[in-house]
PDB file of C-alpha atoms in Angstrom:
ATOM      1  CA  UNK A   1     -12.277  17.207  34.918  1.00 46.00           C
ATOM      2  CA  UNK A   2     -14.024  18.980  33.234  1.00 61.00           C
ATOM      3  CA  UNK A   3     -15.554  16.906  29.587  1.00 80.00           C
ATOM      4  CA  UNK A   4     -15.009  19.528  26.740  1.00 87.00           C
ATOM      5  CA  UNK A   5     -18.131  17.716  24.087  1.00 90.00           C
ATOM      6  CA  UNK A   6     -15.383  18.802  20.917  1.00 92.00           C
ATOM      7  CA  UNK A   7     -17.344  15.560  19.377  1.00 89.00           C
ATOM      8  CA  UNK A   8     -21.417  18.003  19.870  1.00 91.00           C
ATOM      9  CA  UNK A   9     -19.084  21.340  19.277  1.00 92.00           C
ATOM     10  CA  UNK A  10     -16.911  20.051  16.115  1.00 92.00           C
ATOM     11  CA  UNK A  11     -20.101  17.942  14.610  1.00 90.00           C
ATOM     12  CA  UNK A  12     -18.628  18.787  11.504  1.00 87.00           C
ATOM     13  CA  UNK A  13     -14.880  17.071  11.565  1.00 90.00           C
ATOM     14  CA  UNK A  14     -13.196  13.713  11.304  1.00 91.00           C
ATOM     15  CA  UNK A  15     -10.663  14.045  14.993  1.00 92.00           C
ATOM     16  CA  UNK A  16      -8.253  11.479  15.334  1.00 92.00           C
ATOM     17  CA  UNK A  17      -8.340  10.963  19.223  1.00 91.00           C
ATOM     18  CA  UNK A  18      -5.743  12.871  19.901  1.00 93.00           C
ATOM     19  CA  UNK A  19      -7.115  15.744  17.843  1.00 93.00           C
ATOM     20  CA  UNK A  20      -9.805  15.874  20.534  1.00 92.00           C
ATOM     21  CA  UNK A  21      -7.773  16.231  23.465  1.00 93.00           C
ATOM     22  CA  UNK A  22      -6.231  19.001  22.004  1.00 93.00           C
ATOM     23  CA  UNK A  23      -9.574  20.435  21.673  1.00 93.00           C
ATOM     24  CA  UNK A  24     -10.971  19.667  24.275  1.00 93.00           C
ATOM     25  CA  UNK A  25      -8.140  21.210  26.449  1.00 93.00           C
ATOM     26  CA  UNK A  26      -8.704  24.499  24.524  1.00 95.00           C
ATOM     27  CA  UNK A  27     -11.583  25.533  26.342  1.00 95.00           C
ATOM     28  CA  UNK A  28     -13.541  26.135  29.470  1.00 95.00           C
ATOM     29  CA  UNK A  29     -16.528  24.629  30.447  1.00 96.00           C
ATOM     30  CA  UNK A  30     -18.472  28.325  32.712  1.00 96.00           C
ATOM     31  CA  UNK A  31     -21.838  27.459  32.685  1.00 97.00           C
ATOM     32  CA  UNK A  32     -24.508  30.487  32.954  1.00 97.00           C
ATOM     33  CA  UNK A  33     -27.192  31.768  34.387  1.00 98.00           C
ATOM     34  CA  UNK A  34     -30.931  34.055  33.505  1.00 96.00           C
ATOM     35  CA  UNK A  35     -29.792  37.038  33.429  1.00 96.00           C
ATOM     36  CA  UNK A  36     -26.005  36.973  33.924  1.00 97.00           C
ATOM     37  CA  UNK A  37     -24.379  39.387  31.583  1.00 97.00           C
ATOM     38  CA  UNK A  38     -21.453  37.575  29.581  1.00 97.00           C
ATOM     39  CA  UNK A  39     -19.913  40.826  28.716  1.00 97.00           C
ATOM     40  CA  UNK A  40     -20.062  44.110  29.095  1.00 97.00           C
ATOM     41  CA  UNK A  41     -20.119  46.748  26.479  1.00 97.00           C
ATOM     42  CA  UNK A  42     -16.453  48.517  26.892  1.00 97.00           C
ATOM     43  CA  UNK A  43     -14.693  45.066  28.243  1.00 97.00           C
ATOM     44  CA  UNK A  44     -11.324  43.738  26.163  1.00 96.00           C
ATOM     45  CA  UNK A  45     -12.650  40.278  24.037  1.00 96.00           C
ATOM     46  CA  UNK A  46     -10.102  38.012  23.901  1.00 95.00           C
ATOM     47  CA  UNK A  47     -12.716  34.889  23.102  1.00 96.00           C
ATOM     48  CA  UNK A  48     -15.896  34.099  21.498  1.00 96.00           C
ATOM     49  CA  UNK A  49     -18.585  31.187  22.817  1.00 97.00           C
ATOM     50  CA  UNK A  50     -20.237  27.970  21.956  1.00 96.00           C
ATOM     51  CA  UNK A  51     -23.322  28.007  23.769  1.00 96.00           C
ATOM     52  CA  UNK A  52     -23.548  23.898  24.714  1.00 96.00           C
ATOM     53  CA  UNK A  53     -27.826  24.264  26.634  1.00 95.00           C
ATOM     54  CA  UNK A  54     -29.660  27.622  27.219  1.00 94.00           C
ATOM     55  CA  UNK A  55     -30.411  30.756  25.164  1.00 93.00           C
ATOM     56  CA  UNK A  56     -28.147  34.291  24.686  1.00 96.00           C
ATOM     57  CA  UNK A  57     -28.543  37.401  23.443  1.00 95.00           C
ATOM     58  CA  UNK A  58     -26.191  40.104  22.197  1.00 96.00           C
ATOM     59  CA  UNK A  59     -27.510  43.241  21.892  1.00 96.00           C
ATOM     60  CA  UNK A  60     -26.629  47.502  22.526  1.00 96.00           C
ATOM     61  CA  UNK A  61     -27.439  49.900  24.352  1.00 94.00           C
ATOM     62  CA  UNK A  62     -27.532  53.095  23.036  1.00 93.00           C
ATOM     63  CA  UNK A  63     -26.382  56.652  24.714  1.00 93.00           C
ATOM     64  CA  UNK A  64     -29.920  56.994  25.176  1.00 94.00           C
ATOM     65  CA  UNK A  65     -30.282  54.356  26.651  1.00 92.00           C
ATOM     66  CA  UNK A  66     -32.181  52.133  24.626  1.00 91.00           C
ATOM     67  CA  UNK A  67     -31.589  47.926  24.001  1.00 92.00           C
ATOM     68  CA  UNK A  68     -31.192  47.041  20.566  1.00 93.00           C
ATOM     69  CA  UNK A  69     -31.030  42.605  20.309  1.00 93.00           C
ATOM     70  CA  UNK A  70     -28.757  41.766  18.038  1.00 92.00           C
ATOM     71  CA  UNK A  71     -28.194  38.318  17.926  1.00 90.00           C
ATOM     72  CA  UNK A  72     -29.820  35.306  20.503  1.00 92.00           C
ATOM     73  CA  UNK A  73     -27.142  32.368  20.087  1.00 91.00           C
ATOM     74  CA  UNK A  74     -28.714  28.884  21.455  1.00 90.00           C
ATOM     75  CA  UNK A  75     -27.642  25.407  21.943  1.00 90.00           C
ATOM     76  CA  UNK A  76     -24.477  24.671  18.827  1.00 91.00           C
ATOM     77  CA  UNK A  77     -24.769  28.325  17.747  1.00 92.00           C
ATOM     78  CA  UNK A  78     -22.014  30.911  18.231  1.00 94.00           C
ATOM     79  CA  UNK A  79     -21.448  34.640  20.050  1.00 96.00           C
ATOM     80  CA  UNK A  80     -19.068  37.040  20.360  1.00 96.00           C
ATOM     81  CA  UNK A  81     -18.542  41.198  20.235  1.00 96.00           C
ATOM     82  CA  UNK A  82     -17.162  39.684  16.556  1.00 93.00           C
ATOM     83  CA  UNK A  83     -15.938  43.425  15.565  1.00 93.00           C
ATOM     84  CA  UNK A  84     -14.079  43.611  19.198  1.00 96.00           C
ATOM     85  CA  UNK A  85     -13.114  39.727  18.644  1.00 95.00           C
ATOM     86  CA  UNK A  86     -11.096  39.756  15.834  1.00 92.00           C
ATOM     87  CA  UNK A  87      -9.164  43.398  15.562  1.00 93.00           C
ATOM     88  CA  UNK A  88      -8.642  43.892  19.680  1.00 93.00           C
ATOM     89  CA  UNK A  89     -10.329  46.372  20.519  1.00 94.00           C
ATOM     90  CA  UNK A  90     -13.107  47.077  23.152  1.00 97.00           C
ATOM     91  CA  UNK A  91     -16.626  45.931  23.031  1.00 97.00           C
ATOM     92  CA  UNK A  92     -19.386  47.129  21.519  1.00 97.00           C
ATOM     93  CA  UNK A  93     -22.103  44.845  22.942  1.00 97.00           C
ATOM     94  CA  UNK A  94     -23.517  42.972  25.237  1.00 98.00           C
ATOM     95  CA  UNK A  95     -24.272  39.511  26.193  1.00 98.00           C
ATOM     96  CA  UNK A  96     -27.035  38.036  28.619  1.00 97.00           C
ATOM     97  CA  UNK A  97     -28.370  34.863  29.263  1.00 97.00           C
ATOM     98  CA  UNK A  98     -31.535  35.375  29.000  1.00 94.00           C
ATOM     99  CA  UNK A  99     -31.634  31.037  29.648  1.00 93.00           C
ATOM    100  CA  UNK A 100     -29.914  29.220  31.695  1.00 96.00           C
ATOM    101  CA  UNK A 101     -26.492  28.322  29.340  1.00 97.00           C
ATOM    102  CA  UNK A 102     -23.489  26.181  29.237  1.00 97.00           C
ATOM    103  CA  UNK A 103     -21.306  27.406  27.284  1.00 97.00           C
ATOM    104  CA  UNK A 104     -18.044  26.363  25.921  1.00 97.00           C
ATOM    105  CA  UNK A 105     -15.863  29.433  25.718  1.00 97.00           C
ATOM    106  CA  UNK A 106     -11.886  29.244  23.453  1.00 96.00           C
ATOM    107  CA  UNK A 107      -9.760  32.155  22.916  1.00 96.00           C
ATOM    108  CA  UNK A 108      -8.247  33.884  20.084  1.00 94.00           C
ATOM    109  CA  UNK A 109      -5.106  33.046  20.794  1.00 95.00           C
ATOM    110  CA  UNK A 110      -6.477  29.217  22.177  1.00 95.00           C
ATOM    111  CA  UNK A 111      -7.963  29.000  18.577  1.00 93.00           C
ATOM    112  CA  UNK A 112      -4.868  30.964  16.721  1.00 93.00           C
ATOM    113  CA  UNK A 113      -2.884  27.657  18.572  1.00 95.00           C
ATOM    114  CA  UNK A 114      -5.588  24.915  16.925  1.00 94.00           C
ATOM    115  CA  UNK A 115      -5.248  26.179  13.452  1.00 94.00           C
ATOM    116  CA  UNK A 116      -1.733  25.300  13.188  1.00 94.00           C
ATOM    117  CA  UNK A 117      -2.170  22.093  15.077  1.00 94.00           C
ATOM    118  CA  UNK A 118      -4.772  20.662  12.708  1.00 94.00           C
ATOM    119  CA  UNK A 119      -5.585  22.594   9.892  1.00 92.00           C
ATOM    120  CA  UNK A 120      -9.624  21.070   9.236  1.00 93.00           C
ATOM    121  CA  UNK A 121     -10.243  23.738  12.602  1.00 93.00           C
ATOM    122  CA  UNK A 122      -8.781  26.225  10.591  1.00 92.00           C
ATOM    123  CA  UNK A 123     -10.897  25.420   7.319  1.00 92.00           C
ATOM    124  CA  UNK A 124     -14.343  24.631  10.497  1.00 91.00           C
ATOM    125  CA  UNK A 125     -14.074  28.306  11.780  1.00 90.00           C
ATOM    126  CA  UNK A 126     -14.179  29.702   8.246  1.00 91.00           C
ATOM    127  CA  UNK A 127     -17.193  27.512   6.798  1.00 91.00           C
ATOM    128  CA  UNK A 128     -19.077  28.422  10.517  1.00 89.00           C
ATOM    129  CA  UNK A 129     -17.617  32.258   9.959  1.00 88.00           C
ATOM    130  CA  UNK A 130     -18.786  31.563   5.700  1.00 92.00           C
ATOM    131  CA  UNK A 131     -22.610  31.159   7.484  1.00 89.00           C
ATOM    132  CA  UNK A 132     -22.466  33.864  10.410  1.00 85.00           C
ATOM    133  CA  UNK A 133     -21.940  37.112   7.990  1.00 87.00           C
ATOM    134  CA  UNK A 134     -24.743  35.117   5.044  1.00 89.00           C
ATOM    135  CA  UNK A 135     -26.485  34.990   8.186  1.00 84.00           C
ATOM    136  CA  UNK A 136     -26.382  38.531   8.865  1.00 83.00           C
ATOM    137  CA  UNK A 137     -26.735  39.945   5.667  1.00 89.00           C
ATOM    138  CA  UNK A 138     -29.762  38.138   5.763  1.00 86.00           C
ATOM    139  CA  UNK A 139     -31.150  40.251   8.429  1.00 82.00           C
ATOM    140  CA  UNK A 140     -29.917  43.867   7.284  1.00 86.00           C
ATOM    141  CA  UNK A 141     -31.551  42.710   4.527  1.00 87.00           C
ATOM    142  CA  UNK A 142     -35.008  41.608   5.413  1.00 82.00           C
ATOM    143  CA  UNK A 143     -34.027  44.694   9.045  1.00 82.00           C
ATOM    144  CA  UNK A 144     -34.307  47.204   5.973  1.00 86.00           C
ATOM    145  CA  UNK A 145     -37.236  45.180   3.209  1.00 91.00           C
ATOM    146  CA  UNK A 146     -39.511  43.230   5.290  1.00 89.00           C
ATOM    147  CA  UNK A 147     -42.407  44.273   7.543  1.00 92.00           C
ATOM    148  CA  UNK A 148     -42.299  43.547  10.877  1.00 92.00           C
ATOM    149  CA  UNK A 149     -44.543  40.804  10.262  1.00 92.00           C
ATOM    150  CA  UNK A 150     -42.223  39.085   7.811  1.00 92.00           C
ATOM    151  CA  UNK A 151     -39.480  39.843  10.176  1.00 91.00           C
ATOM    152  CA  UNK A 152     -42.010  38.153  13.335  1.00 92.00           C
ATOM    153  CA  UNK A 153     -42.092  35.358  11.061  1.00 91.00           C
ATOM    154  CA  UNK A 154     -38.509  34.417   9.871  1.00 89.00           C
ATOM    155  CA  UNK A 155     -38.207  34.592  13.762  1.00 88.00           C
ATOM    156  CA  UNK A 156     -40.483  31.750  14.319  1.00 89.00           C
ATOM    157  CA  UNK A 157     -38.367  29.645  12.001  1.00 88.00           C
ATOM    158  CA  UNK A 158     -35.149  30.689  13.098  1.00 82.00           C
ATOM    159  CA  UNK A 159     -35.797  30.237  16.477  1.00 81.00           C
ATOM    160  CA  UNK A 160     -38.742  27.971  16.604  1.00 81.00           C
ATOM    161  CA  UNK A 161     -37.990  27.170  20.100  1.00 79.00           C
ATOM    162  CA  UNK A 162     -37.293  30.335  22.269  1.00 81.00           C
ATOM    163  CA  UNK A 163     -40.319  32.671  22.329  1.00 83.00           C
ATOM    164  CA  UNK A 164     -42.052  30.949  25.104  1.00 78.00           C
ATOM    165  CA  UNK A 165     -38.433  31.616  27.308  1.00 78.00           C
ATOM    166  CA  UNK A 166     -37.667  35.231  26.075  1.00 87.00           C
ATOM    167  CA  UNK A 167     -38.912  39.073  27.418  1.00 88.00           C
ATOM    168  CA  UNK A 168     -41.158  40.444  25.251  1.00 89.00           C
ATOM    169  CA  UNK A 169     -38.731  43.775  24.697  1.00 91.00           C
ATOM    170  CA  UNK A 170     -36.139  41.039  23.689  1.00 92.00           C
ATOM    171  CA  UNK A 171     -37.806  39.916  20.927  1.00 92.00           C
ATOM    172  CA  UNK A 172     -39.026  43.745  20.143  1.00 93.00           C
ATOM    173  CA  UNK A 173     -36.047  45.448  19.955  1.00 92.00           C
ATOM    174  CA  UNK A 174     -34.740  42.685  18.141  1.00 91.00           C
ATOM    175  CA  UNK A 175     -37.235  42.331  15.233  1.00 92.00           C
ATOM    176  CA  UNK A 176     -37.026  46.779  15.981  1.00 90.00           C
ATOM    177  CA  UNK A 177     -40.516  47.056  16.758  1.00 91.00           C
ATOM    178  CA  UNK A 178     -41.935  48.213  20.073  1.00 91.00           C
ATOM    179  CA  UNK A 179     -43.712  45.850  22.866  1.00 92.00           C
ATOM    180  CA  UNK A 180     -47.014  47.004  21.826  1.00 94.00           C
ATOM    181  CA  UNK A 181     -47.068  46.054  17.985  1.00 93.00           C
ATOM    182  CA  UNK A 182     -45.700  42.586  18.775  1.00 93.00           C
ATOM    183  CA  UNK A 183     -49.043  42.367  20.623  1.00 92.00           C
ATOM    184  CA  UNK A 184     -51.102  43.918  18.266  1.00 92.00           C
ATOM    185  CA  UNK A 185     -48.638  41.225  15.754  1.00 93.00           C
ATOM    186  CA  UNK A 186     -48.965  38.486  17.394  1.00 91.00           C
ATOM    187  CA  UNK A 187     -53.155  39.275  18.193  1.00 89.00           C
ATOM    188  CA  UNK A 188     -53.796  39.549  13.244  1.00 90.00           C
ATOM    189  CA  UNK A 189     -51.989  37.004  13.832  1.00 89.00           C
ATOM    190  CA  UNK A 190     -53.637  34.975  16.211  1.00 85.00           C
ATOM    191  CA  UNK A 191     -57.172  35.208  14.088  1.00 83.00           C
ATOM    192  CA  UNK A 192     -55.533  34.903  10.897  1.00 77.00           C
TER     193      UNK A 192
END
């Protein structure tokens, strides 16, 4: 039987041994290899994923085939298509593994069950979603107000250890610029 790292996932929550056991039984460990697609647009989204190790990204494909990266998720982050997850709709986003990863899957149904059994888990997820919402709001504002250079420097601060492990076009799409603009930006910063 797999051992779910409940103490790592819920490190801000004080849990009894029996509560940890109940929580551990609701998660499924999923090893994911670089290049694997964990979620395809159009699929149902019954679960979200805790990233234990590695790196994944959510991305949207436009009708014209343009790939737009919305989020990178590294160790101790959560990832899903949250619009579909919370509304029961179909995924608009895709989730790709960009660095070999281990994720822990929890379904919406199991989350709801945990909320009723262990109220501190509901508080934990509420706080996580508040932080997630605030982070996305900041990201929208940065896309609207920051220069490409400012967005790149913010990215380096937010994700200090993954730039070398992701493709240039993924990073460029996250920043809303072309790969060529990213190369020019890096060259400019190297001379500062």
